[in-house]
């Protein structure tokens, strides 16, 4: 339920109303003060709330019930775009962040050399998997805790914030110095993990499940947000369809749809969507053109020898060519909007 307040009402009156709602109905009340609106979002069992009584109050403009099951992630609850700040790198509300790095951390030399190259090409953040969700138990499973240590060294060396995938609640203590936690596609509905990262105050990159609908994806975000962590960035990484010609089908439509349904930023992962390095550049241009809030791209210094996802990894030079074109598209759109 959303209560839209009249413009110009006093802070004291707003606080009094919040207090009354919390004590009378035992609901969580969230104040959203935007440039144009002041809203109160009511989350919990709102069935017993008589909207006519609330509407009759002096400071209330209108009361709207939210039909969708996702409340805190709902744009109706927070009309302005959320800007998620990951240790100084911003996503959303016009901010476009580029994350790049290897699928998996393989050695100190590998991750530091890639980190330096992607930074020079314009990346804002470094990615690298330490715990890898592999289809086969016989494939390389990641370097684990040591991989995270090496990522932290690369962060120190380059100054770039880092993101890495956490696969299980038991691994969370190892991620204390990691700037953003990645919840992988296969874990999008690991509700225990979602609730635990919801208790932290750290940004979460929530990848879309291989067969998840928009609503299921937003409900996964809601699990994190309902625990108090509102710093969620969505990531479209391709979904499973009838098409077998590419690893996954990039659902580019997810960008404008998510911008309608939620205030959370959405970034595109063209690497896992395409599964082929030569598709990563054109898909990234589509992401920039359609208004995504960023990209996450796999880059390897020697893709042929990569221990994971080599066929979709870009050489650092290819990544540099990609960022150049992505920046050109963003610049062209900005110029056109100014006219
Ligand atoms: C990854 O980022 O390397 C990864 C495994 O991603 P996803 O969960 O999207 O498959
Ligand atoms: Mn990968």
Tab-separated table of C-alpha atoms and ligand atoms in Angstrom:
chain	number	residue	atom	x	y	z
A	1	UNK	CA	0.000	0.000	0.000
A	2	UNK	CA	1.289	3.476	-0.837
A	3	UNK	CA	0.259	6.706	0.834
A	4	UNK	CA	1.008	9.752	-1.286
A	5	UNK	CA	1.377	12.803	0.928
A	6	UNK	CA	0.329	16.352	0.021
A	7	UNK	CA	3.236	18.589	-0.899
A	8	UNK	CA	4.460	20.898	1.817
A	9	UNK	CA	3.362	18.871	4.838
A	10	UNK	CA	5.547	19.255	7.909
A	11	UNK	CA	8.197	16.725	8.937
A	12	UNK	CA	6.554	16.401	12.358
A	13	UNK	CA	3.173	15.518	10.824
A	14	UNK	CA	4.825	12.890	8.611
A	15	UNK	CA	6.677	11.336	11.567
A	16	UNK	CA	3.467	11.293	13.595
A	17	UNK	CA	1.622	9.468	10.816
A	18	UNK	CA	4.455	6.919	10.439
A	19	UNK	CA	4.367	6.280	14.178
A	20	UNK	CA	0.557	5.864	14.169
A	21	UNK	CA	0.662	3.420	11.260
A	22	UNK	CA	3.432	1.350	12.824
A	23	UNK	CA	1.745	1.070	16.178
A	24	UNK	CA	-1.858	0.652	14.989
A	25	UNK	CA	-1.290	-1.877	12.208
A	26	UNK	CA	2.102	-3.419	13.059
A	27	UNK	CA	3.430	-2.658	9.573
A	28	UNK	CA	6.847	-1.606	8.271
A	29	UNK	CA	6.572	1.939	6.954
A	30	UNK	CA	9.129	3.326	4.500
A	31	UNK	CA	9.464	6.998	3.774
A	32	UNK	CA	10.462	7.887	0.226
A	33	UNK	CA	11.229	11.546	-0.273
A	34	UNK	CA	11.793	12.280	-3.960
A	35	UNK	CA	12.139	15.579	-5.764
A	36	UNK	CA	8.468	15.470	-6.736
A	37	UNK	CA	6.837	13.063	-4.326
A	38	UNK	CA	6.766	12.146	-0.686
A	39	UNK	CA	5.455	8.633	-0.265
A	40	UNK	CA	4.956	6.232	2.568
A	41	UNK	CA	5.258	2.586	1.607
A	42	UNK	CA	3.414	0.152	3.884
A	43	UNK	CA	4.759	-3.386	3.847
A	44	UNK	CA	3.201	-6.278	5.735
A	45	UNK	CA	-0.375	-7.468	6.134
A	46	UNK	CA	-2.272	-4.393	4.964
A	47	UNK	CA	-5.649	-6.169	4.664
A	48	UNK	CA	-6.914	-4.618	7.903
A	49	UNK	CA	-5.986	-1.061	6.880
A	50	UNK	CA	-9.049	0.981	5.942
A	51	UNK	CA	-7.771	3.195	3.157
A	52	UNK	CA	-10.746	5.587	3.475
A	53	UNK	CA	-9.747	6.504	7.022
A	54	UNK	CA	-6.180	7.228	5.916
A	55	UNK	CA	-7.378	9.174	2.894
A	56	UNK	CA	-9.428	11.414	5.157
A	57	UNK	CA	-6.298	12.672	6.959
A	58	UNK	CA	-5.238	16.270	6.238
A	59	UNK	CA	-1.752	15.472	4.955
A	60	UNK	CA	-2.788	12.589	2.697
A	61	UNK	CA	-3.329	13.077	-1.037
A	62	UNK	CA	-4.256	9.490	-1.936
A	63	UNK	CA	-3.882	5.857	-1.001
A	64	UNK	CA	-3.011	3.180	-3.569
A	65	UNK	CA	-2.906	-0.562	-3.065
A	66	UNK	CA	-0.010	-2.327	-4.802
A	67	UNK	CA	-1.301	-5.429	-6.556
A	68	UNK	CA	2.137	-6.878	-7.393
A	69	UNK	CA	3.642	-9.238	-4.799
A	70	UNK	CA	6.964	-7.340	-4.867
A	71	UNK	CA	6.643	-4.209	-2.779
A	72	UNK	CA	10.050	-2.746	-1.870
A	73	UNK	CA	11.403	-3.439	-5.355
A	74	UNK	CA	8.283	-1.921	-6.964
A	75	UNK	CA	8.709	1.377	-8.792
A	76	UNK	CA	5.341	2.485	-7.421
A	77	UNK	CA	6.957	2.434	-3.993
A	78	UNK	CA	9.962	4.486	-5.131
A	79	UNK	CA	9.226	6.449	-8.326
A	80	UNK	CA	12.796	7.723	-8.790
A	81	UNK	CA	15.573	5.427	-10.036
A	82	UNK	CA	17.680	3.989	-7.239
A	83	UNK	CA	21.359	4.753	-7.607
A	84	UNK	CA	23.521	1.962	-6.178
A	85	UNK	CA	26.978	3.108	-5.130
A	86	UNK	CA	29.554	0.319	-5.013
A	87	UNK	CA	32.558	1.843	-3.241
A	88	UNK	CA	32.319	4.937	-5.438
A	89	UNK	CA	31.137	3.291	-8.681
A	90	UNK	CA	27.521	4.204	-9.395
A	91	UNK	CA	24.829	2.271	-11.241
A	92	UNK	CA	21.357	3.584	-12.142
A	93	UNK	CA	19.714	6.980	-12.502
A	94	UNK	CA	21.882	7.807	-15.535
A	95	UNK	CA	25.060	6.245	-14.120
A	96	UNK	CA	26.536	3.467	-16.275
A	97	UNK	CA	29.098	1.157	-14.694
A	98	UNK	CA	31.361	-1.254	-16.540
A	99	UNK	CA	32.523	-4.400	-14.726
A	100	UNK	CA	35.123	-6.608	-16.391
A	101	UNK	CA	37.498	-9.411	-15.560
A	102	UNK	CA	38.007	-13.148	-15.843
A	103	UNK	CA	35.306	-15.734	-15.289
A	104	UNK	CA	37.573	-17.306	-12.656
A	105	UNK	CA	40.600	-16.122	-10.773
A	106	UNK	CA	43.374	-18.500	-11.859
A	107	UNK	CA	46.615	-16.971	-10.528
A	108	UNK	CA	48.050	-13.715	-9.168
A	109	UNK	CA	49.691	-12.851	-12.512
A	110	UNK	CA	46.496	-13.591	-14.464
A	111	UNK	CA	44.100	-11.523	-12.356
A	112	UNK	CA	46.454	-8.570	-11.852
A	113	UNK	CA	47.386	-8.325	-15.518
A	114	UNK	CA	43.710	-8.507	-16.598
A	115	UNK	CA	42.729	-5.982	-13.911
A	116	UNK	CA	45.304	-3.462	-15.181
A	117	UNK	CA	44.263	-3.987	-18.805
A	118	UNK	CA	40.531	-3.603	-18.211
A	119	UNK	CA	41.073	-0.544	-16.058
A	120	UNK	CA	43.146	1.076	-18.806
A	121	UNK	CA	40.304	0.331	-21.240
A	122	UNK	CA	37.730	2.122	-19.067
A	123	UNK	CA	36.341	-0.538	-16.725
A	124	UNK	CA	35.117	0.766	-13.369
A	125	UNK	CA	35.073	-2.522	-11.448
A	126	UNK	CA	36.807	-5.884	-11.492
A	127	UNK	CA	34.982	-9.229	-11.595
A	128	UNK	CA	36.455	-12.650	-10.872
A	129	UNK	CA	35.004	-15.912	-9.624
A	130	UNK	CA	36.628	-17.668	-6.678
A	131	UNK	CA	33.794	-20.131	-6.080
A	132	UNK	CA	32.468	-21.416	-9.409
A	133	UNK	CA	29.079	-23.039	-10.035
A	134	UNK	CA	30.069	-25.626	-12.664
A	135	UNK	CA	27.694	-28.017	-14.411
A	136	UNK	CA	30.224	-30.841	-13.959
A	137	UNK	CA	31.755	-31.723	-10.599
A	138	UNK	CA	34.918	-32.680	-12.516
A	139	UNK	CA	35.434	-29.155	-13.936
A	140	UNK	CA	37.614	-26.522	-12.224
A	141	UNK	CA	35.660	-25.365	-9.172
A	142	UNK	CA	37.562	-22.118	-8.550
A	143	UNK	CA	40.441	-21.226	-6.223
A	144	UNK	CA	38.134	-20.560	-3.272
A	145	UNK	CA	39.426	-18.377	-0.435
A	146	UNK	CA	42.808	-17.967	-2.154
A	147	UNK	CA	41.039	-16.612	-5.237
A	148	UNK	CA	39.369	-13.941	-3.103
A	149	UNK	CA	42.770	-12.992	-1.635
A	150	UNK	CA	44.157	-12.538	-5.142
A	151	UNK	CA	41.155	-10.420	-6.150
A	152	UNK	CA	41.803	-8.218	-3.118
A	153	UNK	CA	45.415	-7.851	-4.217
A	154	UNK	CA	44.232	-6.796	-7.679
A	155	UNK	CA	41.915	-4.282	-6.012
A	156	UNK	CA	44.827	-2.841	-4.040
A	157	UNK	CA	46.979	-2.721	-7.150
A	158	UNK	CA	44.401	-0.964	-9.375
A	159	UNK	CA	42.010	0.758	-6.962
A	160	UNK	CA	39.010	-0.901	-8.618
A	161	UNK	CA	36.196	-2.248	-6.417
A	162	UNK	CA	35.563	-5.991	-6.856
A	163	UNK	CA	32.580	-8.299	-7.318
A	164	UNK	CA	32.632	-12.058	-6.826
A	165	UNK	CA	30.056	-14.824	-6.603
A	166	UNK	CA	29.068	-16.247	-3.227
A	167	UNK	CA	27.545	-19.696	-3.649
A	168	UNK	CA	26.700	-20.569	-0.083
A	169	UNK	CA	25.913	-18.899	3.231
A	170	UNK	CA	28.950	-20.608	4.830
A	171	UNK	CA	31.268	-18.649	2.480
A	172	UNK	CA	29.943	-15.215	3.498
A	173	UNK	CA	32.573	-14.463	6.200
A	174	UNK	CA	35.245	-14.683	3.474
A	175	UNK	CA	33.549	-11.894	1.518
A	176	UNK	CA	33.889	-9.157	4.126
A	177	UNK	CA	36.241	-7.020	1.996
A	178	UNK	CA	34.537	-7.788	-1.322
A	179	UNK	CA	32.675	-4.663	-2.498
A	180	UNK	CA	29.697	-6.403	-4.135
A	181	UNK	CA	28.324	-9.918	-3.731
A	182	UNK	CA	27.206	-11.742	-6.843
A	183	UNK	CA	24.281	-14.140	-6.586
A	184	UNK	CA	24.604	-16.372	-9.627
A	185	UNK	CA	21.822	-17.451	-11.972
A	186	UNK	CA	21.713	-20.924	-10.429
A	187	UNK	CA	21.259	-19.468	-6.960
A	188	UNK	CA	18.631	-16.854	-7.776
A	189	UNK	CA	16.086	-18.799	-5.762
A	190	UNK	CA	18.380	-19.946	-2.951
A	191	UNK	CA	16.131	-18.229	-0.446
A	192	UNK	CA	18.368	-18.942	2.549
A	193	UNK	CA	21.274	-17.212	0.790
A	194	UNK	CA	19.062	-14.306	-0.342
A	195	UNK	CA	17.873	-13.720	3.229
A	196	UNK	CA	21.432	-13.807	4.582
A	197	UNK	CA	22.778	-11.275	2.064
A	198	UNK	CA	19.680	-9.217	2.880
A	199	UNK	CA	20.965	-8.875	6.432
A	200	UNK	CA	24.230	-7.352	5.210
A	201	UNK	CA	24.708	-3.738	4.175
A	202	UNK	CA	26.612	-4.477	0.997
A	203	UNK	CA	25.525	-4.189	-2.650
A	204	UNK	CA	24.274	-7.388	-4.283
A	205	UNK	CA	24.409	-8.220	-7.986
A	206	UNK	CA	21.399	-10.465	-8.542
A	207	UNK	CA	21.620	-12.460	-11.744
A	208	UNK	CA	18.440	-13.666	-13.406
A	209	UNK	CA	17.814	-17.405	-13.118
A	210	UNK	CA	18.097	-19.468	-16.289
A	211	UNK	CA	14.320	-19.911	-16.465
A	212	UNK	CA	13.084	-17.144	-14.176
A	213	UNK	CA	10.180	-14.883	-15.074
A	214	UNK	CA	10.401	-11.144	-14.405
A	215	UNK	CA	8.188	-11.589	-11.374
A	216	UNK	CA	10.251	-14.441	-9.921
A	217	UNK	CA	13.395	-12.342	-10.400
A	218	UNK	CA	11.839	-9.359	-8.639
A	219	UNK	CA	10.614	-11.604	-5.826
A	220	UNK	CA	14.214	-12.766	-5.371
A	221	UNK	CA	15.212	-9.082	-5.079
A	222	UNK	CA	12.344	-8.647	-2.621
A	223	UNK	CA	13.819	-11.405	-0.401
A	224	UNK	CA	17.034	-9.364	-0.107
A	225	UNK	CA	15.261	-6.033	0.337
A	226	UNK	CA	12.729	-7.327	2.852
A	227	UNK	CA	15.646	-8.079	5.196
A	228	UNK	CA	16.711	-4.433	4.972
A	229	UNK	CA	19.361	-4.466	2.233
A	230	UNK	CA	18.073	-2.183	-0.518
A	231	UNK	CA	21.297	-2.172	-2.531
A	232	UNK	CA	20.365	-4.574	-5.302
A	233	UNK	CA	21.493	-4.429	-8.926
A	234	UNK	CA	19.718	-6.770	-11.362
A	235	UNK	CA	21.700	-8.545	-14.071
A	236	UNK	CA	20.166	-10.010	-17.239
A	237	UNK	CA	22.530	-12.778	-18.389
A	238	UNK	CA	20.460	-14.643	-20.940
A	239	UNK	CA	17.700	-17.178	-20.426
A	240	UNK	CA	17.106	-20.733	-21.587
A	241	UNK	CA	14.871	-20.871	-24.667
A	242	UNK	CA	14.245	-23.327	-27.535
A	243	UNK	CA	17.202	-21.755	-29.399
A	244	UNK	CA	20.353	-23.855	-29.277
A	245	UNK	CA	22.501	-21.701	-31.604
A	246	UNK	CA	23.767	-19.597	-28.703
A	247	UNK	CA	24.490	-20.509	-25.073
A	248	UNK	CA	21.492	-18.496	-23.818
A	249	UNK	CA	19.081	-15.990	-25.340
A	250	UNK	CA	19.779	-12.426	-24.224
A	251	UNK	CA	16.447	-10.952	-23.200
A	252	UNK	CA	17.226	-7.340	-24.037
A	253	UNK	CA	13.548	-6.495	-23.478
A	254	UNK	CA	14.217	-7.046	-19.791
A	255	UNK	CA	15.876	-3.609	-19.631
A	256	UNK	CA	12.873	-1.392	-20.450
A	257	UNK	CA	10.517	-3.802	-18.692
A	258	UNK	CA	12.551	-3.695	-15.483
A	259	UNK	CA	12.838	0.080	-15.730
A	260	UNK	CA	9.036	0.166	-15.688
A	261	UNK	CA	8.480	-2.366	-12.930
A	262	UNK	CA	11.286	-1.459	-10.550
A	263	UNK	CA	13.509	1.409	-9.441
A	264	UNK	CA	16.529	-0.917	-9.194
A	265	UNK	CA	19.295	-0.642	-11.806
A	266	UNK	CA	19.657	-3.383	-14.420
A	267	UNK	CA	22.918	-4.315	-16.120
A	268	UNK	CA	23.609	-6.710	-18.987
A	269	UNK	CA	25.987	-9.680	-19.055
A	270	UNK	CA	26.498	-10.343	-22.778
A	271	UNK	CA	29.241	-12.932	-22.109
A	272	UNK	CA	27.061	-15.604	-20.495
A	273	UNK	CA	24.171	-14.733	-22.781
A	274	UNK	CA	26.078	-15.297	-26.004
A	275	UNK	CA	28.639	-17.855	-24.894
A	276	UNK	CA	30.733	-16.686	-27.877
A	277	UNK	CA	33.283	-13.904	-27.711
A	278	UNK	CA	32.392	-12.427	-31.123
A	279	UNK	CA	28.796	-11.768	-29.994
A	280	UNK	CA	29.826	-9.845	-26.887
A	281	UNK	CA	30.618	-6.575	-28.687
A	282	UNK	CA	27.315	-6.231	-30.619
A	283	UNK	CA	25.234	-7.259	-27.599
A	284	UNK	CA	27.033	-4.669	-25.466
A	285	UNK	CA	26.126	-1.974	-27.984
A	286	UNK	CA	22.489	-3.083	-27.773
A	287	UNK	CA	22.688	-2.804	-23.971
A	288	UNK	CA	24.107	0.730	-24.137
A	289	UNK	CA	21.539	1.752	-26.766
A	290	UNK	CA	18.537	0.414	-24.882
A	291	UNK	CA	19.452	2.258	-21.695
A	292	UNK	CA	20.914	-0.473	-19.470
A	293	UNK	CA	22.661	0.804	-16.336
A	294	UNK	CA	25.887	-1.044	-17.009
A	295	UNK	CA	27.684	-4.113	-18.291
A	296	UNK	CA	29.564	-7.071	-16.842
A	297	UNK	CA	31.992	-8.650	-19.290
A	298	UNK	CA	34.392	-11.578	-19.147
A	299	UNK	CA	37.950	-10.735	-20.235
A	300	UNK	CA	40.952	-13.104	-20.224
A	301	UNK	CA	44.593	-12.547	-21.130
A	302	UNK	CA	44.665	-15.956	-22.854
A	303	UNK	CA	41.079	-17.102	-23.563
A	304	UNK	CA	42.161	-20.375	-25.222
A	305	UNK	CA	43.758	-21.491	-21.964
A	306	UNK	CA	41.056	-20.162	-19.606
A	307	UNK	CA	39.977	-22.675	-16.962
A	308	UNK	CA	36.350	-21.566	-17.283
A	309	UNK	CA	34.243	-19.907	-20.015
A	310	UNK	CA	37.172	-19.310	-22.414
A	311	UNK	CA	35.029	-19.313	-25.598
A	312	UNK	CA	33.105	-16.246	-24.425
A	313	UNK	CA	36.077	-14.302	-23.026
A	314	UNK	CA	37.408	-11.214	-24.795
A	315	UNK	CA	41.103	-10.399	-25.199
A	316	UNK	CA	41.942	-7.130	-23.441
A	317	UNK	CA	42.327	-5.419	-26.862
A	318	UNK	CA	38.853	-6.580	-27.892
A	319	UNK	CA	37.505	-5.250	-24.625
A	320	UNK	CA	39.160	-1.877	-25.296
A	321	UNK	CA	37.489	-1.735	-28.740
A	322	UNK	CA	34.157	-2.540	-27.065
A	323	UNK	CA	34.365	0.177	-24.396
A	324	UNK	CA	35.290	2.729	-27.063
A	325	UNK	CA	32.081	1.957	-28.991
A	326	UNK	CA	29.946	1.753	-25.848
A	327	UNK	CA	31.189	5.192	-24.742
A	328	UNK	CA	30.490	6.542	-28.262
A	329	UNK	CA	26.874	5.309	-28.106
A	330	UNK	CA	26.362	6.781	-24.651
A	331	UNK	CA	27.881	10.062	-25.794
A	332	UNK	CA	25.702	10.164	-28.933
A	333	UNK	CA	22.538	9.576	-26.873
A	334	UNK	CA	23.557	12.228	-24.371
A	335	UNK	CA	24.174	14.760	-27.134
A	336	UNK	CA	20.856	13.915	-28.806
A	337	UNK	CA	19.000	14.348	-25.517
A	338	UNK	CA	20.573	17.764	-24.969
A	339	UNK	CA	19.329	19.068	-28.349
B	1	LIG	C1	29.692	-15.988	-13.853
B	1	LIG	O1	29.458	-14.775	-13.720
B	1	LIG	O2	30.823	-16.446	-14.133
B	1	LIG	C2	28.551	-16.926	-13.765
B	1	LIG	C3	28.721	-18.194	-13.435
B	1	LIG	O3	27.385	-16.340	-14.102
B	1	LIG	P1	25.883	-16.930	-14.181
B	1	LIG	O4	25.481	-17.191	-12.772
B	1	LIG	O5	25.121	-15.839	-14.844
B	1	LIG	O6	25.936	-18.187	-15.020
B	2	LIG	MN1	31.648	-17.270	-16.398
